[in-house]
mmCIF file of C-alpha atoms in Angstrom:
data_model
loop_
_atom_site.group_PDB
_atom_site.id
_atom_site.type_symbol
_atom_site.label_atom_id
_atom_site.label_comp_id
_atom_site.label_asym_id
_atom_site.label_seq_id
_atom_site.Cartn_x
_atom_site.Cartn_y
_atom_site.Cartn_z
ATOM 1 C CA UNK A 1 86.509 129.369 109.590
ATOM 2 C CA UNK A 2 89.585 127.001 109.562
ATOM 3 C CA UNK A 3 92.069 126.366 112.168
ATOM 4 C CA UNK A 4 94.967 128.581 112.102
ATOM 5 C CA UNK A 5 96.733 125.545 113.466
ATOM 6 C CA UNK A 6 100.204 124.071 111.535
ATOM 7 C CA UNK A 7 98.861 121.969 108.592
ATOM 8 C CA UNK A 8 99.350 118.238 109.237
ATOM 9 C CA UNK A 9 100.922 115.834 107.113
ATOM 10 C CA UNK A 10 98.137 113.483 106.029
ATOM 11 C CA UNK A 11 100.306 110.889 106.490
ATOM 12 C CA UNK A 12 99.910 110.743 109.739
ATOM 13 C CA UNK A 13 96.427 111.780 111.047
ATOM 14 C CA UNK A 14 94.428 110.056 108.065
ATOM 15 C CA UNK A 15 94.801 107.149 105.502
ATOM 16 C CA UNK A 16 93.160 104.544 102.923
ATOM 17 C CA UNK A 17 94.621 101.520 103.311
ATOM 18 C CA UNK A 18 93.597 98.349 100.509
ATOM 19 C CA UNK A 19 94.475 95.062 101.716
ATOM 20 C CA UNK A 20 93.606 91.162 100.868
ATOM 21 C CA UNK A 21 92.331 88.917 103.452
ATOM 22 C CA UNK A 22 94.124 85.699 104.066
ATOM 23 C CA UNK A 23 91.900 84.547 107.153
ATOM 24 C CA UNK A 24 95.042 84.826 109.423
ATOM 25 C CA UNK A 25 95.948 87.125 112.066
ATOM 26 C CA UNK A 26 97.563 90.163 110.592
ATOM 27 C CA UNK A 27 99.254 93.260 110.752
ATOM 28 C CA UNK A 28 97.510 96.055 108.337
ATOM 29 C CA UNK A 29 100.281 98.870 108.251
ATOM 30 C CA UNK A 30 99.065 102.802 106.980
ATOM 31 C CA UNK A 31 102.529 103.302 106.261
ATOM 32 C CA UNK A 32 103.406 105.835 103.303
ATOM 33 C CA UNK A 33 106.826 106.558 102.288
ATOM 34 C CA UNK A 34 108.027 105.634 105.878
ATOM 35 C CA UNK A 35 105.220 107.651 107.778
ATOM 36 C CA UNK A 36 102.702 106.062 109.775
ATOM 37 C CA UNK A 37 100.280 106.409 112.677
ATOM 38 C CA UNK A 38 98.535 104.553 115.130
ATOM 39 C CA UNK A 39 94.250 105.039 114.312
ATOM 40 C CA UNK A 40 91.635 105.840 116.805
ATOM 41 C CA UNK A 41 88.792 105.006 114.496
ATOM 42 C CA UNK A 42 88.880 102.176 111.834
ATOM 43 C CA UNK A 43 86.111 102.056 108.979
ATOM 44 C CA UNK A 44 86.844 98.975 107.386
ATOM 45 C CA UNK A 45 84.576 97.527 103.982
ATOM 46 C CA UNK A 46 85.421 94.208 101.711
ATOM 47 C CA UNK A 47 85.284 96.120 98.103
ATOM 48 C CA UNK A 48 85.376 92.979 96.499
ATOM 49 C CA UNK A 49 81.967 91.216 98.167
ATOM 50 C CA UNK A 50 78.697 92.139 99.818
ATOM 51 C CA UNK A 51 79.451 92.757 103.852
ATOM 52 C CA UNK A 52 78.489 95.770 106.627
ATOM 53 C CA UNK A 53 80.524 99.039 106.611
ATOM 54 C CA UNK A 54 82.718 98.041 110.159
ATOM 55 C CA UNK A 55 83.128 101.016 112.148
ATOM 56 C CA UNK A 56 85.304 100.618 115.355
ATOM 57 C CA UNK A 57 87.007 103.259 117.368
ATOM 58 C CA UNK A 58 89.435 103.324 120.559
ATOM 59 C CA UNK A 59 87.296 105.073 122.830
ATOM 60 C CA UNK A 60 84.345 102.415 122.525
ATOM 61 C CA UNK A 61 86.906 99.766 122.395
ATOM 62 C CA UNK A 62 88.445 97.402 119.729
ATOM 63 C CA UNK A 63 85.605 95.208 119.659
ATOM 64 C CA UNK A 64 82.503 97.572 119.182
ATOM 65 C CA UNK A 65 81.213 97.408 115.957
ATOM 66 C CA UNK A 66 78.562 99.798 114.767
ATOM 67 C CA UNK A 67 77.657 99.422 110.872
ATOM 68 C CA UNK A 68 77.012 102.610 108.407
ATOM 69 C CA UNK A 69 74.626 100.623 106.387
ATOM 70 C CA UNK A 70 71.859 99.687 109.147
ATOM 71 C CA UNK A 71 70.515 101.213 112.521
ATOM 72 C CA UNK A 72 71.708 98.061 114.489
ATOM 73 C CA UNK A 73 72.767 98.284 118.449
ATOM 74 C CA UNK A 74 76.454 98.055 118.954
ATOM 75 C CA UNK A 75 77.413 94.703 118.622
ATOM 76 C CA UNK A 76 80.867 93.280 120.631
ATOM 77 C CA UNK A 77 82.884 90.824 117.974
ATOM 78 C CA UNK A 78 86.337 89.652 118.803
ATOM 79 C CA UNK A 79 87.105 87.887 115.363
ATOM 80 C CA UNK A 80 87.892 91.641 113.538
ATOM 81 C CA UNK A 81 90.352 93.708 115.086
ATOM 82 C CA UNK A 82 92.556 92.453 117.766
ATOM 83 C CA UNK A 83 94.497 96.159 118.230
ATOM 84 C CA UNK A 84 94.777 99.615 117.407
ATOM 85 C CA UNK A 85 98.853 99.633 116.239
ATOM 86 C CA UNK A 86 101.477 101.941 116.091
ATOM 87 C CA UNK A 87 101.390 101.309 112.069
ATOM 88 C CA UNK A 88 97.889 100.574 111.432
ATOM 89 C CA UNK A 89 95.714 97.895 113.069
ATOM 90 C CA UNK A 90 95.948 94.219 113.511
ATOM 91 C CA UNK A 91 93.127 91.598 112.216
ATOM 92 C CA UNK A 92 91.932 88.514 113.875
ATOM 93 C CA UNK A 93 92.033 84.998 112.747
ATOM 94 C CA UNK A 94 89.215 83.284 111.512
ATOM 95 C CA UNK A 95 88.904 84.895 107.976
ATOM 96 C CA UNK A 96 85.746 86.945 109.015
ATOM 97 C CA UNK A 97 83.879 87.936 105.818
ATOM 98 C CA UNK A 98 83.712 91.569 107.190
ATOM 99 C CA UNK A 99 87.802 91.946 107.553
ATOM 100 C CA UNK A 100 89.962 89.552 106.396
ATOM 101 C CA UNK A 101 88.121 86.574 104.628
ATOM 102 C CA UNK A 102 90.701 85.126 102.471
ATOM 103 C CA UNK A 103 90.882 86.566 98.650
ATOM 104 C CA UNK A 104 88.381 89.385 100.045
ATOM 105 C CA UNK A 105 89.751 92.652 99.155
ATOM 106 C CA UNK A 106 89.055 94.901 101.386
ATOM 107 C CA UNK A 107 90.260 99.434 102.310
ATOM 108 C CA UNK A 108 90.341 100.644 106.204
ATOM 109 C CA UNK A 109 89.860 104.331 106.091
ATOM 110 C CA UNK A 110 91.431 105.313 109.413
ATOM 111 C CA UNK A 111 91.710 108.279 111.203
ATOM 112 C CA UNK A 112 93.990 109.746 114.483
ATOM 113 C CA UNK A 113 92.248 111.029 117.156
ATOM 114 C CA UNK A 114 93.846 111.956 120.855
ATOM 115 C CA UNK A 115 94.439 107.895 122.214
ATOM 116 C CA UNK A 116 92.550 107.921 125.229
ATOM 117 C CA UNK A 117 89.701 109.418 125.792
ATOM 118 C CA UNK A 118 89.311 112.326 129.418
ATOM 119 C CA UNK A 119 86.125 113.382 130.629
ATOM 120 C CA UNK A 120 84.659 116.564 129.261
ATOM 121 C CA UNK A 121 82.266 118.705 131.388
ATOM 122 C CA UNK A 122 81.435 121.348 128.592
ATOM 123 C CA UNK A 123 78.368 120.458 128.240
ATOM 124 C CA UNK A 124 74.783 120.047 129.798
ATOM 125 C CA UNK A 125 75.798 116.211 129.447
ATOM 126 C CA UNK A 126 79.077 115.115 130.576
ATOM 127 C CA UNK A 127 81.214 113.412 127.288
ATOM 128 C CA UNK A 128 84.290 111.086 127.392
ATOM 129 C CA UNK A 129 86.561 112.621 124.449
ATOM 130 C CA UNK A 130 89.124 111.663 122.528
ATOM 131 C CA UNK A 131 90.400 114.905 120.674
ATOM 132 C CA UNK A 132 92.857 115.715 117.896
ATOM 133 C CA UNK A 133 93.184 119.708 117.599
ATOM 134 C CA UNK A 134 95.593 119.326 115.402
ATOM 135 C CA UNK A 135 93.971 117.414 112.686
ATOM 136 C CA UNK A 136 90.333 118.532 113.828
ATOM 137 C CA UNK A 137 88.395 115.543 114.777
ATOM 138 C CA UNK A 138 87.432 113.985 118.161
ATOM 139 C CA UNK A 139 85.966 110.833 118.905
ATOM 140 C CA UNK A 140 82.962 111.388 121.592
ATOM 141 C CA UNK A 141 80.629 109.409 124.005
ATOM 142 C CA UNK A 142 78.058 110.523 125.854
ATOM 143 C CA UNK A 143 74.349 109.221 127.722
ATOM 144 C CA UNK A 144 71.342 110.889 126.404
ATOM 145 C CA UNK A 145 68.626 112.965 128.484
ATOM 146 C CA UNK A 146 65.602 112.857 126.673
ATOM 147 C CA UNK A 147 65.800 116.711 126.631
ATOM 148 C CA UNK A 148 67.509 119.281 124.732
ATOM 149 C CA UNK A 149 70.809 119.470 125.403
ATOM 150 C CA UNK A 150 74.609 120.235 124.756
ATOM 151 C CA UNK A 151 77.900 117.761 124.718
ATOM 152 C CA UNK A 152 81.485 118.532 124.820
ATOM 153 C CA UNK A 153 83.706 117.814 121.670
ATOM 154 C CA UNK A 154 87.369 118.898 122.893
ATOM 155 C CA UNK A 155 88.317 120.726 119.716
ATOM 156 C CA UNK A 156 88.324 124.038 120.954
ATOM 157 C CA UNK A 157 86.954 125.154 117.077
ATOM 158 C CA UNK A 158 83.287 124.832 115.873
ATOM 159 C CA UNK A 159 82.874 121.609 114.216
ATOM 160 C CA UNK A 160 81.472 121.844 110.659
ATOM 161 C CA UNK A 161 80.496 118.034 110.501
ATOM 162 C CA UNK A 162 79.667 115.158 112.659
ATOM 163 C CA UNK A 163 77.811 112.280 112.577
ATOM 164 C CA UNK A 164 76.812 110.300 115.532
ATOM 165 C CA UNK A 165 74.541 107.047 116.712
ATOM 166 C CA UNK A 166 72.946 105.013 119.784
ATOM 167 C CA UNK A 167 75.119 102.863 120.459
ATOM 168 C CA UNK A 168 73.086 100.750 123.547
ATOM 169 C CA UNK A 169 69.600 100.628 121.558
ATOM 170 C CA UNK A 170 68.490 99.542 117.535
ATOM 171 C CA UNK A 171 66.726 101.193 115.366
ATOM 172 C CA UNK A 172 68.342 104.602 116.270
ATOM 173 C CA UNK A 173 69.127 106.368 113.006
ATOM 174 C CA UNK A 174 72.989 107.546 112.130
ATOM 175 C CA UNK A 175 72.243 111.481 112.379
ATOM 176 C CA UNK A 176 74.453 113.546 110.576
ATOM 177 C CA UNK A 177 75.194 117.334 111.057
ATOM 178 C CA UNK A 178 76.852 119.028 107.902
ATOM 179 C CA UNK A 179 77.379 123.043 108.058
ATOM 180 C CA UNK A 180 76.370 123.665 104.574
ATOM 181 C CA UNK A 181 72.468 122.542 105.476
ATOM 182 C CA UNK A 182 72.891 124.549 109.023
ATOM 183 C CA UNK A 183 71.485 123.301 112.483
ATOM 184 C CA UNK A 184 67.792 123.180 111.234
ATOM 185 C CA UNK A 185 68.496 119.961 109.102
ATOM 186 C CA UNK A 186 69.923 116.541 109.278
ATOM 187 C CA UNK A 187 70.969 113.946 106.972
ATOM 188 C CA UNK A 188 70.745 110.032 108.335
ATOM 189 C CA UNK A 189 74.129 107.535 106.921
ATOM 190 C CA UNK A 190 72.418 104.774 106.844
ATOM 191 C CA UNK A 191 69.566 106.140 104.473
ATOM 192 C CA UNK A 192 69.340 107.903 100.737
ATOM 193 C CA UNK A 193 66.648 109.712 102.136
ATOM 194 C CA UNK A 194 67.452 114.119 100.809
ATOM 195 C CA UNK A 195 67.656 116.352 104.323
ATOM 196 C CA UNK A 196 65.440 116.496 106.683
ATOM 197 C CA UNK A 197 64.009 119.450 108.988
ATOM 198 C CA UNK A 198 62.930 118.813 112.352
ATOM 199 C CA UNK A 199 64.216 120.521 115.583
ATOM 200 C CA UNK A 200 64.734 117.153 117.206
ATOM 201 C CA UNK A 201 68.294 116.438 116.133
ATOM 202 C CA UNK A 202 70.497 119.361 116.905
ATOM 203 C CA UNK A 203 67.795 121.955 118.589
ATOM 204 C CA UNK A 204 68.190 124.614 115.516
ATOM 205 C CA UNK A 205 71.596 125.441 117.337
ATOM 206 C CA UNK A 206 75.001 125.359 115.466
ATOM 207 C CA UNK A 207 78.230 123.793 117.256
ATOM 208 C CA UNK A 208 79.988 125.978 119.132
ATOM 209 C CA UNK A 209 83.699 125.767 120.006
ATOM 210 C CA UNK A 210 83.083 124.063 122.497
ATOM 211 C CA UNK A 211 80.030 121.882 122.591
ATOM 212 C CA UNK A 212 77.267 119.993 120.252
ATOM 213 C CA UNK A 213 74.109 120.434 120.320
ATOM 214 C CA UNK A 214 71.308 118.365 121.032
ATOM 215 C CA UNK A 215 67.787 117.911 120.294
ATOM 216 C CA UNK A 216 65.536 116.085 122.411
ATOM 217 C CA UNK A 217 64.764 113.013 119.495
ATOM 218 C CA UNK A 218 65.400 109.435 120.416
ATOM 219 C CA UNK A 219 68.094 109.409 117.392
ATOM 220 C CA UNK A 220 70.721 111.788 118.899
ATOM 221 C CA UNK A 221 69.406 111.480 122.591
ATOM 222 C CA UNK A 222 67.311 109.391 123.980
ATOM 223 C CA UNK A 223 67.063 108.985 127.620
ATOM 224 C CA UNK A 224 69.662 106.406 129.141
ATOM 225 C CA UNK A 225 70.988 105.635 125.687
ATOM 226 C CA UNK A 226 74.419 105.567 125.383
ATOM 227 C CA UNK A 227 76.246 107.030 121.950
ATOM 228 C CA UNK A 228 78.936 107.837 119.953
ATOM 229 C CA UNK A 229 79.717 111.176 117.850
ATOM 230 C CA UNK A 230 82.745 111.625 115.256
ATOM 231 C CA UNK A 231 83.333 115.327 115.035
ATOM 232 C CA UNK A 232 85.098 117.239 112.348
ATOM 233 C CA UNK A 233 86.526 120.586 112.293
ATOM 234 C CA UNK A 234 87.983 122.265 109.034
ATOM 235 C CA UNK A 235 91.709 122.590 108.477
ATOM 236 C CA UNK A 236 93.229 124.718 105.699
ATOM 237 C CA UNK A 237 95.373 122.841 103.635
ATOM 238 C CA UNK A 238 94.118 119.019 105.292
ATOM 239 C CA UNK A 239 90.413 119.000 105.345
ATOM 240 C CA UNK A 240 87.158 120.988 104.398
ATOM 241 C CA UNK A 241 83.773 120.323 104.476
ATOM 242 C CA UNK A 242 81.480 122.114 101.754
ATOM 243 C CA UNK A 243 78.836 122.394 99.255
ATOM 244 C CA UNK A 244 78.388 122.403 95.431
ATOM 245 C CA UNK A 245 75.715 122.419 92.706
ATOM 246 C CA UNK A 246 75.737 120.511 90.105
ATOM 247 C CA UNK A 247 75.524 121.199 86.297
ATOM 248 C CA UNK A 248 74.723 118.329 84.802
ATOM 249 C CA UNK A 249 77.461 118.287 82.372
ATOM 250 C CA UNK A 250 80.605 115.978 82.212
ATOM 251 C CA UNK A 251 82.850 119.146 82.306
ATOM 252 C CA UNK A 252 81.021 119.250 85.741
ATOM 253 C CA UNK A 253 82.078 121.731 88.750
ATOM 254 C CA UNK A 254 85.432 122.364 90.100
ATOM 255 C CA UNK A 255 85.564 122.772 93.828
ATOM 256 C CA UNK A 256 88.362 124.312 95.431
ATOM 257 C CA UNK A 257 89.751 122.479 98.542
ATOM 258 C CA UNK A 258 93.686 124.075 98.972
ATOM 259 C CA UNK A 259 95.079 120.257 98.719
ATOM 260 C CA UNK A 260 95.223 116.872 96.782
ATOM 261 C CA UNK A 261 92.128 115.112 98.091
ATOM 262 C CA UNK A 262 92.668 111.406 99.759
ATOM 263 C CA UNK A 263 89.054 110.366 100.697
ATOM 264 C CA UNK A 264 85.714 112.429 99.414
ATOM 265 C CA UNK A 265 82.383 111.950 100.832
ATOM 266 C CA UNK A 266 79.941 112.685 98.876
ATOM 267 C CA UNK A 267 75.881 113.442 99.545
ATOM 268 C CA UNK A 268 73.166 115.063 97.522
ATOM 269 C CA UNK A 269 70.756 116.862 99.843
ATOM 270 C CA UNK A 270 67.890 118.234 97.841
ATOM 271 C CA UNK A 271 67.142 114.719 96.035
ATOM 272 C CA UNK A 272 66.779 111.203 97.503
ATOM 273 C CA UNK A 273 70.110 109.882 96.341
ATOM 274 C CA UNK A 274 73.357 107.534 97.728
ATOM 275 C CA UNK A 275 76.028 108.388 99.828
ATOM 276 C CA UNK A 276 79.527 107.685 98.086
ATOM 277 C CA UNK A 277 82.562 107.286 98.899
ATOM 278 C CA UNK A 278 85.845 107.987 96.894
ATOM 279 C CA UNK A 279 89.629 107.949 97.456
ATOM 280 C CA UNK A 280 92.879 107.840 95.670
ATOM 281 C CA UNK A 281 94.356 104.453 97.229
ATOM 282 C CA UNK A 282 91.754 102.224 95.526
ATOM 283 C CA UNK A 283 92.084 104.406 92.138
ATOM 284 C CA UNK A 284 96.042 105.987 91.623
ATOM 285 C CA UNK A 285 94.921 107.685 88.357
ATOM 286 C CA UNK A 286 92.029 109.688 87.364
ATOM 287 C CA UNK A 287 89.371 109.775 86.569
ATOM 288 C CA UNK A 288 88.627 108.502 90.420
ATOM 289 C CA UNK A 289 85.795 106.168 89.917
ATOM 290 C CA UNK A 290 85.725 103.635 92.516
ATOM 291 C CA UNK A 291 82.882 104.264 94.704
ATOM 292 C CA UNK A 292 81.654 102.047 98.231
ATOM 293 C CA UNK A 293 78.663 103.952 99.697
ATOM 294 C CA UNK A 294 78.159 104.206 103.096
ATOM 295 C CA UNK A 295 74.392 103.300 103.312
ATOM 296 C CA UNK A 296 74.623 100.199 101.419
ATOM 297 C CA UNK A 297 76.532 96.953 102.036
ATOM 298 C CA UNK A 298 77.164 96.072 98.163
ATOM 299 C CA UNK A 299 80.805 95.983 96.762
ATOM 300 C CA UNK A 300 82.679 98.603 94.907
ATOM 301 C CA UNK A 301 81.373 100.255 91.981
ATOM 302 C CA UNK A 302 82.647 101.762 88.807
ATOM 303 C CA UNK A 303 81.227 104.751 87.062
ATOM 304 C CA UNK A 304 81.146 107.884 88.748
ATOM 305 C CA UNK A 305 83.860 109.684 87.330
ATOM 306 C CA UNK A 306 85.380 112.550 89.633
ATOM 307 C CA UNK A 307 88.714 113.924 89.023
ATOM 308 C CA UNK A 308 90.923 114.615 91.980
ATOM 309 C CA UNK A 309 93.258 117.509 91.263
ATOM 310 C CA UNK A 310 96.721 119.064 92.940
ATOM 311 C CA UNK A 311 94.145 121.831 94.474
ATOM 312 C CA UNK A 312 90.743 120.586 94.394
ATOM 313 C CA UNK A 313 88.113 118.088 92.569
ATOM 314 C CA UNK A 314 85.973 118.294 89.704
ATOM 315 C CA UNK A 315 83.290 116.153 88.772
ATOM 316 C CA UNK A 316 83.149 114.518 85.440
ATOM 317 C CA UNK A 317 80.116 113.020 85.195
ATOM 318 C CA UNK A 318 76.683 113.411 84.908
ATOM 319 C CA UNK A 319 74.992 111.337 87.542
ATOM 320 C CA UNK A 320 72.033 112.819 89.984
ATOM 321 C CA UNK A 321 74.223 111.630 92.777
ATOM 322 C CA UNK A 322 77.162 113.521 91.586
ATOM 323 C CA UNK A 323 76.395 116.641 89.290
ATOM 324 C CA UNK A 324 72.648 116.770 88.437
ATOM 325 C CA UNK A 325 71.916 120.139 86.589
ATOM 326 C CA UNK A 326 70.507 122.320 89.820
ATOM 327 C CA UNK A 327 71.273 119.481 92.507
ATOM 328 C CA UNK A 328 72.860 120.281 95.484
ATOM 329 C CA UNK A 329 75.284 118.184 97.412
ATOM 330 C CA UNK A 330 77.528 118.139 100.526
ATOM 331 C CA UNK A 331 81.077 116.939 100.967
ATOM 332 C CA UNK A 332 83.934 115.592 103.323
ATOM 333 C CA UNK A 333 87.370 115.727 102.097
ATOM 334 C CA UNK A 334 90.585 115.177 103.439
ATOM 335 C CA UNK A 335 93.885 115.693 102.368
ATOM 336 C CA UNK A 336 96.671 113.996 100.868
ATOM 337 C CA UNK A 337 99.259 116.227 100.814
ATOM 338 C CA UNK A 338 99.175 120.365 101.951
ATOM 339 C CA UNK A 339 98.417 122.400 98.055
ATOM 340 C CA UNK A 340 102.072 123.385 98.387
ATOM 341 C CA UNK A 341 103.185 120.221 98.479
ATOM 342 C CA UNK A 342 100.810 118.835 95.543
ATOM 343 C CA UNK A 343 101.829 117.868 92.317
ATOM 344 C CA UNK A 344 98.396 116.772 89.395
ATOM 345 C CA UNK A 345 97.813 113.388 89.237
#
């Protein structure tokens, strides 16, 4: 169930940031109407040209990149991000095609965790942990065993989504853990591939309030391997994580999410098909239709028409990776603004 915790402003635990790159050193501020917040983890991708899905966090340090699109080792590059800011980030010089080459346009989706990360003995495996209970997501590193077993998150509520890689070793897949396919299955980031059952990724055991799961696969925990896990717990009124099927209609589904959506993940589950990724700072009016997708390093996309409403979403299309008739499909939202706070778009 959600948090009973105060709902956050989105403002300041989550944002969507578009930005040009000018190949100088530069401060990219999430500031909205005056609020802003220092990130934990930056996702940064160029919408405008073909480049990796950047993924660096605070805990791993401000020049670890891991990449959705591919099953690479961390890599350390200091010609990205300089900082994690009290307004956003700061960029590099140098003009680096994957953050600020110039005329690139590029979004940072960024989120707040806790700053820095404490050690977490929860688990079987001890976790370094960089918790937000407020907003209901933690940033988490850990070693692997080889065998099943569990890892602190810090959240103190079940997490209903996370998605975690090797960080110290290639080839590892990106292993993600949605609640609407249950412990038994796993989806992979950097792949279109529909879910997949095997007791090697989370050991047919849910999240519990206090700890992740893990099976005894190379992906989430191979021996010696070191790894990273981004967890998210539901919040009424800031952030859900569900499941729809589609109709295969353009008056497709509503689904109810008690806020304005910012940022939608979208994956369909039964069906080999993309993951996608929407939000309403790269399209202000609907219909939304300005997808990146997580698994793939090409540039934005038009087409895949979703409306984001004062409550909810509703798809408006008739794609198989949106709203095929009978498809089924998971989702990550997050909020931006509380439903009593909303106004339609």
């Amino acid at each position: 169930m959600p948090t009973t915790y105060a709902i956050p402003d989105g403002r300041t635990v989550m944002a969507a940031t578009t930005y040009t790159g000018t190949g100088a050193a530069a401060l990219i501020s999430n500031a909205v109407n005056g609020v802003s917040f220092q990130p934990d983890w930056v996702w940064i991708k160029s919408r405008s040209n073909v480049t990796n899905h950047n993924l660096t966090d605070s805990v791993r340090g401000v020049t670890k990149l891991l990449f959705s699109n591919s099953t690479a080792a961390e890599a350390t590059f200091s010609g990205g991000l300089l900082s994690f800011d009290a307004g956003g980030f700061s960029l590099a010089t140098g003009g680096d095609t994957g953050f600020s080459a110039s005329g690139y346009t590029y979004v940072g989706w960024q989120w707040k965790a806790g700053g820095t990360a404490v050690s977490n003995t929860a688990g079987s495996i001890t976790s370094s942990v960089s918790p937000n209970t407020t907003a209901g997501f933690s940033v988490v590193t850990y070693t692997g065993t080889g065998a099943n077993a569990t890892v602190g998150h810090g959240l103190s509520v079940a997490p209903s989504m996370f998605i975690l890689k090797a960080r110290s070793a290639s080839g590892l897949y990106w292993v993600v853990y949605h609640q609407s396919l249950g412990a038994t299955k796993a989806l992979f980031l950097q792949l279109t591939d529909a879910e997949n059952t095997d007791i090697l990724y989370f050991n047919n055991t849910a999240p519990t309030s206090s700890v992740l799961s893990l099976g005894a696969g190379a992906s989430p925990n191979q021996s010696g391997t070191t790894y990273v896990a981004y967890c998210f717990a539901p919040v009424a009124g800031y952030s859900a994580f569900g499941s729809y099927t589609g109709n295969g209609s353009a008056d497709g589904p509503f689904v109810y999410l008690g806020f304005r959506p910012k940022f939608i993940m979208f994956k369909r589950t039964d069906s080999a098909n993309v993951w996608s990724i929407l939000d309403s700072t790269r399209d202000t009016y609907n219909v939304t239709n300005l997808s990146l997708y997580p698994n793939n390093s090409i540039a934005e996309e038009t087409g895949k028409n979703v409306d984001f409403l004062s409550n909810g979403f509703k798809q408006r299309q008739t794609d198989g990776g949106w709203n095929a008739s009978g498809g089924t499909y998971i989702y990550a939202a997050f909020a931006e603004n509380p439903f009593k706070y909303a106004n339609a778009r």
